[in-house]
Short mmCIF file of C-alpha atoms in Angstrom, two decimals:
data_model
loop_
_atom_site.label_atom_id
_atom_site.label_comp_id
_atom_site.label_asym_id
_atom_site.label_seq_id
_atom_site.Cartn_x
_atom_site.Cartn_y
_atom_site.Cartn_z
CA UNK A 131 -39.66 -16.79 23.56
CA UNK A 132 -37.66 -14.47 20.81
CA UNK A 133 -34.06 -14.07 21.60
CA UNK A 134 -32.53 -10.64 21.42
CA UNK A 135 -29.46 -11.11 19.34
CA UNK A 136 -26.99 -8.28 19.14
CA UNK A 137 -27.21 -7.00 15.69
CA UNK A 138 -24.64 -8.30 13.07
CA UNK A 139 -23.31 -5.83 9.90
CA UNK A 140 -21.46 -7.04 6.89
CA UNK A 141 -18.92 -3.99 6.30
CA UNK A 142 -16.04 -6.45 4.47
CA UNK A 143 -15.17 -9.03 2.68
CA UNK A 144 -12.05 -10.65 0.96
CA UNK A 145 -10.97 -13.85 -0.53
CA UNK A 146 -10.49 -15.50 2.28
CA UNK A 147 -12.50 -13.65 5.15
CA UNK A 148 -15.21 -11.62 5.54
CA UNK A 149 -15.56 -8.51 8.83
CA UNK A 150 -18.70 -8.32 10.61
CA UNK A 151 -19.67 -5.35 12.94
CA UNK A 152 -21.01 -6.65 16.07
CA UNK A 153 -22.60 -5.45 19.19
CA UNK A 154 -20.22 -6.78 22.16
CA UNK A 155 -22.39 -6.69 25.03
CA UNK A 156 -19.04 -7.49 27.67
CA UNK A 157 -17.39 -4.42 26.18
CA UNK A 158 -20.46 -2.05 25.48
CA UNK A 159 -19.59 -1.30 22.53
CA UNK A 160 -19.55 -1.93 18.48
CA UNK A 161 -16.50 -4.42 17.70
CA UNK A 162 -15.30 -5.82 13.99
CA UNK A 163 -15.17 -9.54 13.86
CA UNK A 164 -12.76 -10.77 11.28
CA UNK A 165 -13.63 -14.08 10.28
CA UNK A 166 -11.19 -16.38 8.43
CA UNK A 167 -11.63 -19.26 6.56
CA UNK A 168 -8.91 -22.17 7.28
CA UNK A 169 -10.32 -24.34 5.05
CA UNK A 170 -11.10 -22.32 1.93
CA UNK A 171 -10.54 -23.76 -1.61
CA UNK A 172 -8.87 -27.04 -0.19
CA UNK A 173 -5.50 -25.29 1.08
CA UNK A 174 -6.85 -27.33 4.03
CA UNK A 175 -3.50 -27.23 6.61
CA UNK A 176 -1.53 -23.94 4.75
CA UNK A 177 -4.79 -21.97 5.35
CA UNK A 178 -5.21 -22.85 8.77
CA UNK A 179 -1.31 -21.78 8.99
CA UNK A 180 -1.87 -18.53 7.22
CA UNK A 181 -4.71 -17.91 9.55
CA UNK A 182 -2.29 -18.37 12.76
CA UNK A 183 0.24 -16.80 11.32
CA UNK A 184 -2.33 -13.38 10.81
CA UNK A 185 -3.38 -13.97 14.21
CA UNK A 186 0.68 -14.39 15.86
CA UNK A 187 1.26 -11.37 14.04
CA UNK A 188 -1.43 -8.84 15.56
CA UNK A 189 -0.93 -10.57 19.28
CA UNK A 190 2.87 -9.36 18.22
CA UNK A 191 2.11 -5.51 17.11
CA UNK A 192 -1.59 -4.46 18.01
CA UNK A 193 -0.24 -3.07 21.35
CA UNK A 194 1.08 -0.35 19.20
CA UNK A 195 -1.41 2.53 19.19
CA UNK A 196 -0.82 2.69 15.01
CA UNK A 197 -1.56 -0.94 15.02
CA UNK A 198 -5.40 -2.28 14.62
CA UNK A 199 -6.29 -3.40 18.57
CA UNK A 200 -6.46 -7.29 18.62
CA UNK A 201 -8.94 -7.87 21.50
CA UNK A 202 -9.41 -11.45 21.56
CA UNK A 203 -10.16 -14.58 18.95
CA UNK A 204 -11.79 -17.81 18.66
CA UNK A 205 -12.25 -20.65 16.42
CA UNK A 206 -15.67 -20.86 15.42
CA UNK A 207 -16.19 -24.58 13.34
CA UNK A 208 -13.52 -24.41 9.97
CA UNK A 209 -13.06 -20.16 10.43
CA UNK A 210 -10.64 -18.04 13.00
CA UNK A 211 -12.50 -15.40 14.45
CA UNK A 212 -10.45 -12.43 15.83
CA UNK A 213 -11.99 -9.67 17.30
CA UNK A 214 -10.95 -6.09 16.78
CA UNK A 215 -11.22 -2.63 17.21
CA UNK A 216 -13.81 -0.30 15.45
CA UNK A 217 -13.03 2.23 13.55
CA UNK A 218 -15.33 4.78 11.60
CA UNK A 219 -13.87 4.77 7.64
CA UNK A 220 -10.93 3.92 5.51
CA UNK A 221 -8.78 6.78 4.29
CA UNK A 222 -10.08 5.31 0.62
CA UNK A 223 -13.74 6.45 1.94
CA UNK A 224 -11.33 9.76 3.08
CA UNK A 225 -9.93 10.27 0.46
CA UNK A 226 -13.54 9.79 -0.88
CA UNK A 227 -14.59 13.41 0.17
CA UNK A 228 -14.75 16.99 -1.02
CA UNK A 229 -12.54 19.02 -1.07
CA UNK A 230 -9.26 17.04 -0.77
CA UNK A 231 -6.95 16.76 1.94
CA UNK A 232 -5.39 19.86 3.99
CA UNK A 233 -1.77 19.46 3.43
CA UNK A 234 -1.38 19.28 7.52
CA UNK A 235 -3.84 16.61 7.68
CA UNK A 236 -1.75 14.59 4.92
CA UNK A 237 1.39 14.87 6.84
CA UNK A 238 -0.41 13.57 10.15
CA UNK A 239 -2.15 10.56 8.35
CA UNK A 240 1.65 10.16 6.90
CA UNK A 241 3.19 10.82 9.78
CA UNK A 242 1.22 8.16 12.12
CA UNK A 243 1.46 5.81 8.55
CA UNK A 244 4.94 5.36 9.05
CA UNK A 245 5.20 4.78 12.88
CA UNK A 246 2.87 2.25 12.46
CA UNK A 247 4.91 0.78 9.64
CA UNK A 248 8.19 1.72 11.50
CA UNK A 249 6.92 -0.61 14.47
CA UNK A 250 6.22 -3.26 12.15
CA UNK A 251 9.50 -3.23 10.06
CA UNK A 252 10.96 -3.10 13.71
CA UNK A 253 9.57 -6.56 14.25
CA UNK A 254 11.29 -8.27 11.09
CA UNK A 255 7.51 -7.97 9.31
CA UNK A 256 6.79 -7.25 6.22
CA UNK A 257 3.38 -5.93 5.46
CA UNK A 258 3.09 -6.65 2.17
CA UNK A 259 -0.38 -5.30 1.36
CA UNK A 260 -0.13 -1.80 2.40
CA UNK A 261 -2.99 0.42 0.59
CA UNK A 262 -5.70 3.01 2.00
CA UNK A 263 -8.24 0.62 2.46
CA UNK A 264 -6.21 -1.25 4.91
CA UNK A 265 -5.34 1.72 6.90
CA UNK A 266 -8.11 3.05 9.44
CA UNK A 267 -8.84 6.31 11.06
CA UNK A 268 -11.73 7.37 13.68
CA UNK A 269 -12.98 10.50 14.63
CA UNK A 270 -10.59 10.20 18.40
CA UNK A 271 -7.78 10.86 15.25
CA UNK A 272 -6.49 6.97 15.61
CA UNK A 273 -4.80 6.09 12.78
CA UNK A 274 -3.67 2.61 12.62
CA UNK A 275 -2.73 -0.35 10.05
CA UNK A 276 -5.21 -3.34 9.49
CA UNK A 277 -5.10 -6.70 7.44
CA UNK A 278 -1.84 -8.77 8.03
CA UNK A 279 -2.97 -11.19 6.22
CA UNK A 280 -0.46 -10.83 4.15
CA UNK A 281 2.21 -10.17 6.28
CA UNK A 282 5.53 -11.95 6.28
CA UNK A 283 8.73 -11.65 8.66
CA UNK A 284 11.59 -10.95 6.24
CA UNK A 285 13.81 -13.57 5.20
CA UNK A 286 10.77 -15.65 5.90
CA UNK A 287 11.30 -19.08 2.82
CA UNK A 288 10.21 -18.26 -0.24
CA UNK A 289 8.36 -21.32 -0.31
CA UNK A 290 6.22 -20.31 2.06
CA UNK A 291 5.08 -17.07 1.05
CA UNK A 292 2.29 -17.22 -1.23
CA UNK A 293 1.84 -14.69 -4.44
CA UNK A 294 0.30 -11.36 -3.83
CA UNK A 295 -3.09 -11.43 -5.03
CA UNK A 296 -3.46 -9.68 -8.28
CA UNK A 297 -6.84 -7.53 -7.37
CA UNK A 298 -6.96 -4.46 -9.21
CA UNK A 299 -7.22 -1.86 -5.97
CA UNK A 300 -3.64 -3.54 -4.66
CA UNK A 301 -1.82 -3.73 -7.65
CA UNK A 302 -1.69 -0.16 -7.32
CA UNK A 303 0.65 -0.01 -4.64
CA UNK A 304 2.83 -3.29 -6.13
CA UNK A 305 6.36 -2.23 -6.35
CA UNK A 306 8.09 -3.17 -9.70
CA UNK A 307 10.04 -6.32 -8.40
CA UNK A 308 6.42 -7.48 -7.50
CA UNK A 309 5.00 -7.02 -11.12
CA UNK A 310 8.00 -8.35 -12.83
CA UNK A 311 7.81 -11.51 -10.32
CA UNK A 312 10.06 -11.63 -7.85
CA UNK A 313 10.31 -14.94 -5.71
CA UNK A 314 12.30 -12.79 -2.59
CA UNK A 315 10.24 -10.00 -1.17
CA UNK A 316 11.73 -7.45 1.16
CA UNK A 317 10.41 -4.58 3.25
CA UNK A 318 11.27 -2.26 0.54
CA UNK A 319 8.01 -3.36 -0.80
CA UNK A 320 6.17 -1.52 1.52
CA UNK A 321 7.99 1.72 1.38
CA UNK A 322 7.40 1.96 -2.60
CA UNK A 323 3.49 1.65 -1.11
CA UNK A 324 3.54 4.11 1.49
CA UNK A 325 4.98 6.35 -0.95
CA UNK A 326 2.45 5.50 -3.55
CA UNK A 327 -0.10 6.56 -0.96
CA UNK A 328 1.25 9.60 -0.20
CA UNK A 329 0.88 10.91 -3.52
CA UNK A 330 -2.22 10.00 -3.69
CA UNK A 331 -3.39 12.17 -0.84
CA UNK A 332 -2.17 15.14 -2.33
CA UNK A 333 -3.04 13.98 -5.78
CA UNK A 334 -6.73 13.21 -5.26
CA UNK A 335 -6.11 10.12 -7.86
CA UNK A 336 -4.25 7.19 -7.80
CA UNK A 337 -0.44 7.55 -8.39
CA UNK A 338 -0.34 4.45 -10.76
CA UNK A 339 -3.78 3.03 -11.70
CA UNK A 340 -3.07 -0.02 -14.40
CA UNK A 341 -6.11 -2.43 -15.24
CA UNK A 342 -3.71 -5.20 -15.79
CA UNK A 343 0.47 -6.32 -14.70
CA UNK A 344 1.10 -5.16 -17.92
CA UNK A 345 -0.33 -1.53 -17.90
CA UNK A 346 0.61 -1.24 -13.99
CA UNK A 347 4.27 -1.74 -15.68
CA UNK A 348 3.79 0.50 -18.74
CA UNK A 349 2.32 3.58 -16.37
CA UNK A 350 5.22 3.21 -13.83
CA UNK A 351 7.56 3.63 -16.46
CA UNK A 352 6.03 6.49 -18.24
CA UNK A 353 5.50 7.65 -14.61
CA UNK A 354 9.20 7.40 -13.74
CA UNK A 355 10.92 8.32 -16.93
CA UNK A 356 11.57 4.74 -18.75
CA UNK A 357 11.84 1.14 -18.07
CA UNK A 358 15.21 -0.36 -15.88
CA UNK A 359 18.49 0.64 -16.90
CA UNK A 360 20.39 -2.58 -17.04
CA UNK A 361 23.40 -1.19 -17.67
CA UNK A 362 25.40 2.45 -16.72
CA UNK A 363 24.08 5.12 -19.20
CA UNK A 364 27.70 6.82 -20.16
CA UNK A 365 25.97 10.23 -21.00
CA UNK A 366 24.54 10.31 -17.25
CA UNK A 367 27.19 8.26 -15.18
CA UNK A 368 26.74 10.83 -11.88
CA UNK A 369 22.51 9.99 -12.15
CA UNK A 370 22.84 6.42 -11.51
CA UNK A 371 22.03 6.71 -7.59
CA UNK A 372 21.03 10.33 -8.04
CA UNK A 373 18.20 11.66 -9.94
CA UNK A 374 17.84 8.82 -11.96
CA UNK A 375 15.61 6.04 -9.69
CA UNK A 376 15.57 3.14 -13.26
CA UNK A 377 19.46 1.76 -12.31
CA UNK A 378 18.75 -2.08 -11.46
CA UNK A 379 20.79 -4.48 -13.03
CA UNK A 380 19.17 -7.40 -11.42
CA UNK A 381 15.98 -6.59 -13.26
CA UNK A 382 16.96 -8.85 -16.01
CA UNK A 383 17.18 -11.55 -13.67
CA UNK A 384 13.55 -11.66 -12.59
CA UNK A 385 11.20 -14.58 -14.07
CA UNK A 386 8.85 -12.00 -15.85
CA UNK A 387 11.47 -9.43 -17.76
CA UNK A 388 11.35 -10.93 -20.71
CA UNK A 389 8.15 -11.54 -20.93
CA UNK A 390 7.28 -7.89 -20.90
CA UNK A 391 9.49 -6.88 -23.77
CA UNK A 392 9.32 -3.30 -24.20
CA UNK A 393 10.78 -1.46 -26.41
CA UNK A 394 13.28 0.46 -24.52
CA UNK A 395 12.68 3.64 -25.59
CA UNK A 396 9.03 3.43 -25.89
CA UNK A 397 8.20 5.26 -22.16
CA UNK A 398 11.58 7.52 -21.80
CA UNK A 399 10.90 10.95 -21.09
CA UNK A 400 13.82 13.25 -21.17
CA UNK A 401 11.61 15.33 -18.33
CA UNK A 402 13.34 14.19 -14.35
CA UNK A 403 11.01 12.24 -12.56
CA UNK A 404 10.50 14.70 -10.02
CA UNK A 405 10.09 17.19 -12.62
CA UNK A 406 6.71 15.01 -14.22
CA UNK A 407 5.85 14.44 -10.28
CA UNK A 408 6.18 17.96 -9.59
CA UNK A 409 4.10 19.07 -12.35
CA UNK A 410 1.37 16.79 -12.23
CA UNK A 411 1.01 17.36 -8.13
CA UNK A 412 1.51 20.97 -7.82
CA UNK A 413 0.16 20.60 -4.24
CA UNK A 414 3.10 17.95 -3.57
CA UNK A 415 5.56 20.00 -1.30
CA UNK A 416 9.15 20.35 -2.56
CA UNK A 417 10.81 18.53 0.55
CA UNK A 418 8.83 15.16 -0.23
CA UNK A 419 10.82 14.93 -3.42
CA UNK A 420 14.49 13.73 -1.65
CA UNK A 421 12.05 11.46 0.86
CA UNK A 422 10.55 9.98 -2.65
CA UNK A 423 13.60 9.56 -4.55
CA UNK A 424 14.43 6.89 -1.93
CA UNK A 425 11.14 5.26 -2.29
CA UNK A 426 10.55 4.76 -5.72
CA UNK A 427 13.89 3.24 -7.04
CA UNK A 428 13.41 0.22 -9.27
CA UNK A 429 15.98 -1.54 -7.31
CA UNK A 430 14.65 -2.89 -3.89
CA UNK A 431 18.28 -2.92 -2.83
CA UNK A 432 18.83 0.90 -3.46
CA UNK A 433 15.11 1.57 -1.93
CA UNK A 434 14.69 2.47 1.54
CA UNK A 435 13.95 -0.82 3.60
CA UNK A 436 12.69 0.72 6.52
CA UNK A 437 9.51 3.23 7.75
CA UNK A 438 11.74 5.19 9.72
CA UNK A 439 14.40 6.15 6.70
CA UNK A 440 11.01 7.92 5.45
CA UNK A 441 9.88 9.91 9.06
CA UNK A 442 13.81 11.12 10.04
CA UNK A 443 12.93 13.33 6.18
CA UNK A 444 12.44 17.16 5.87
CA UNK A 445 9.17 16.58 5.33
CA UNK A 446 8.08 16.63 8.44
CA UNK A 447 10.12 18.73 10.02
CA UNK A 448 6.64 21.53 10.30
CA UNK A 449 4.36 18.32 10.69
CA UNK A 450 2.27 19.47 14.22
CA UNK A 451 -0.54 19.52 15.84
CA UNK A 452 -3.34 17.26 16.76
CA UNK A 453 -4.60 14.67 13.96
CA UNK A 454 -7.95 14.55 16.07
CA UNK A 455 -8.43 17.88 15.69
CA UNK A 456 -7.48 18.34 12.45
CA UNK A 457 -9.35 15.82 11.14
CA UNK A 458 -12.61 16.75 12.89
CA UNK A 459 -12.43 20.04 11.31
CA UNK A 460 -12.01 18.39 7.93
CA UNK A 461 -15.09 15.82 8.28
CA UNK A 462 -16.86 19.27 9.82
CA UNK A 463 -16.18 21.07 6.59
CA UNK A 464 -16.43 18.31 4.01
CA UNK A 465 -19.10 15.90 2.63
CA UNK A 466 -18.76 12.63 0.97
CA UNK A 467 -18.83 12.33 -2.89
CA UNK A 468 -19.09 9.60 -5.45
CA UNK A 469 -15.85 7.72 -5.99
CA UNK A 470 -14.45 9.97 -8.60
CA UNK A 471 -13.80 7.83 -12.18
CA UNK A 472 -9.97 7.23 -11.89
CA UNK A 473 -8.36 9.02 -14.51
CA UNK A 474 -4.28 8.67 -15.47
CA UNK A 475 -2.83 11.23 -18.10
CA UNK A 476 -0.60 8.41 -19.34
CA UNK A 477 -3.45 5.66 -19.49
CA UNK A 478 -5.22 6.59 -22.64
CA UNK A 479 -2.26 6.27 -24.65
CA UNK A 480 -1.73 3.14 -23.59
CA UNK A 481 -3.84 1.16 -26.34
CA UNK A 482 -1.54 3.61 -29.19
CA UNK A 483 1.32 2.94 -27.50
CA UNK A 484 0.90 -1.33 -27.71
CA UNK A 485 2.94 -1.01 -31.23
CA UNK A 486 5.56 -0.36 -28.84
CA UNK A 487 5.22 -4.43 -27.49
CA UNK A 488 7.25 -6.86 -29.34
CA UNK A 489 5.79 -10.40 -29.45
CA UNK A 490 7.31 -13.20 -27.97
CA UNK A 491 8.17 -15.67 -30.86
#
């Protein structure tokens, strides 16, 4: 006698895991089954502690209604099984549409962004892989956070925090301490990603789109006007935790500086940042720019540490409405495209610019 089986859908995958969709007959209703592997690659006891730690986490925030819902879990022979909400897209497959996002829409995807985040930095958490595929929206206009897999609670040992993976689609988001390879990781991390994402929306494109560390690190500081000033700059002493965002003098210190031996004038642009980010967004609104100049400084200790630095901005001051609504009317009016070819003004000239590198002798 055949046994009906409620259908099972592949719809992710990872290093370590893979999501399922699944029919759950006790709820009546679609669920995602995140499976993780605790034995993957012969980590053997700090997988099955990564996986715990992932699952702590969520039984910690998902009660937060920007949080992914954690319904339940289970181990299921060497893998953790936890059991989760639904949701209809990514804001990648979002972002994914034409034409590109209403301003109001962006500042409601922001806006919920942040609370989510603000929760979580609330919690001593650090995300530590925020990027649009691991934020989730349906069509009720829930907008929550996914994949802690990552996550760390600040001041967590260094030991015990493994390296960011080094996947093209995350590096993205990797604030410079990250690239240069820092060993202490704070929750300024994940505000130089939520800003990164931000731009995005209203850019259409990736902010920062390098292929490799290197690049990643070459665009940022074409992006942001030159590499770290190590020292005061006596022809712009009033800049240094002004306009200009470069001032870290603990850059030098990081294990990777001097490996990455630009020359130091190679990527300096006498344009302001916000000048270049002004021009090359034109849809960015002028009150992001103070809210941004907090988020992108090279220095994780003159960054903003904290989501809610980032909602008490301007910015949102006009930022109403209903996201369900709003976004409805979007999906109503839209229809998905192609993955547009990512395309950086800077990252053509980065092959001319390599006589720029000096070689480590």
């Amino acid at each position: 006698m055949a046994i009906n089986r409620p259908p099972i859908v592949k719809i992710g995958a990872g290093r370590f895991s893979s999501v399922l969709k699944v029919d759950d007959p006790h709820r009546g209703e679609s669920i995602a089954e995140k499976k993780i592997h605790t034995s993957t690659s012969g980590l053997g006891i700090q997988s099955l502690k990564g996986a715990l730690r992932e699952l702590f986490i969520l039984r910690l925030l998902s009660h937060h209604p920007n949080i992914i819902d954690l319904f339940d879990h289970r181990f299921e022979g060497h893998c953790l099984v936890l059991q989760l909400r639904l949701y209809d897209m990514d804001l990648d497959s979002l972002m994914d549409r034409n034409p590109p996002l209403p301003p109001s829409l962006i500042k409601l995807i922001c806006r919920d962004v942040l609370n989510g985040l603000s929760f979580v930095h609330d919690a001593g958490i650090m995300h530590r892989d925020l990027k649009p595929g691991n934020i989730l929206l349906d069509g009720d206009g829930r907008v929550v956070l996914c994949d802690f897999g990552l996550a760390r609670a600040s001041g967590e040992e260094k030991e015990c925090i493994p390296p960011i993976t080094r996947e093209v689609a995350t590096r993205w988001y990797q604030s410079p301490e990250i690239l240069l390879g820092t060993e202490v990781q704070t929750s300024s991390c994940d505000i130089w990603a939520a800003a990164c994402i931000l731009c995005e929306m209203y850019r259409g494109q990736p902010l920062i789109a390098g292929q490799t560390d290197i690049q990643q690190l070459f665009l940022l500081y074409k992006r942001f006007g030159g590499s770290p000033l190590v020292v005061p700059r006596k022809d712009r002493p009033t800049d240094l935790l002004g306009d200009d965002l470069r001032y870290w003098p603990a850059a030098t210190l990081l294990p990777d500086y001097g490996k990455i031996p630009f020359a130091r004038d190679a990527v300096e642009s006498a344009q302001s940042w916000s000048g270049r980010l002004a021009a090359d967004i034109p849809r960015l609104p002028p009150t992001a720019l103070p809210m941004l100049a907090g988020a992108f400084r090279y220095d994780p200790r003159l960054r903003n540490t904290h989501a809610r630095q980032l909602l008490e901005s301007e910015f949102f001051d006009d930022c109403r409405g209903s996201i369900a609504t709003a976004l409805a009317d979007y999906l109503r009016d839209s229809e998905a495209k192609p993955p547009p070819p990512v395309e950086d003004p800077w990252e053509d000239s980065f092959d001319s610019e390599c006589s720029f590198f000096h070689q480590p002798n």
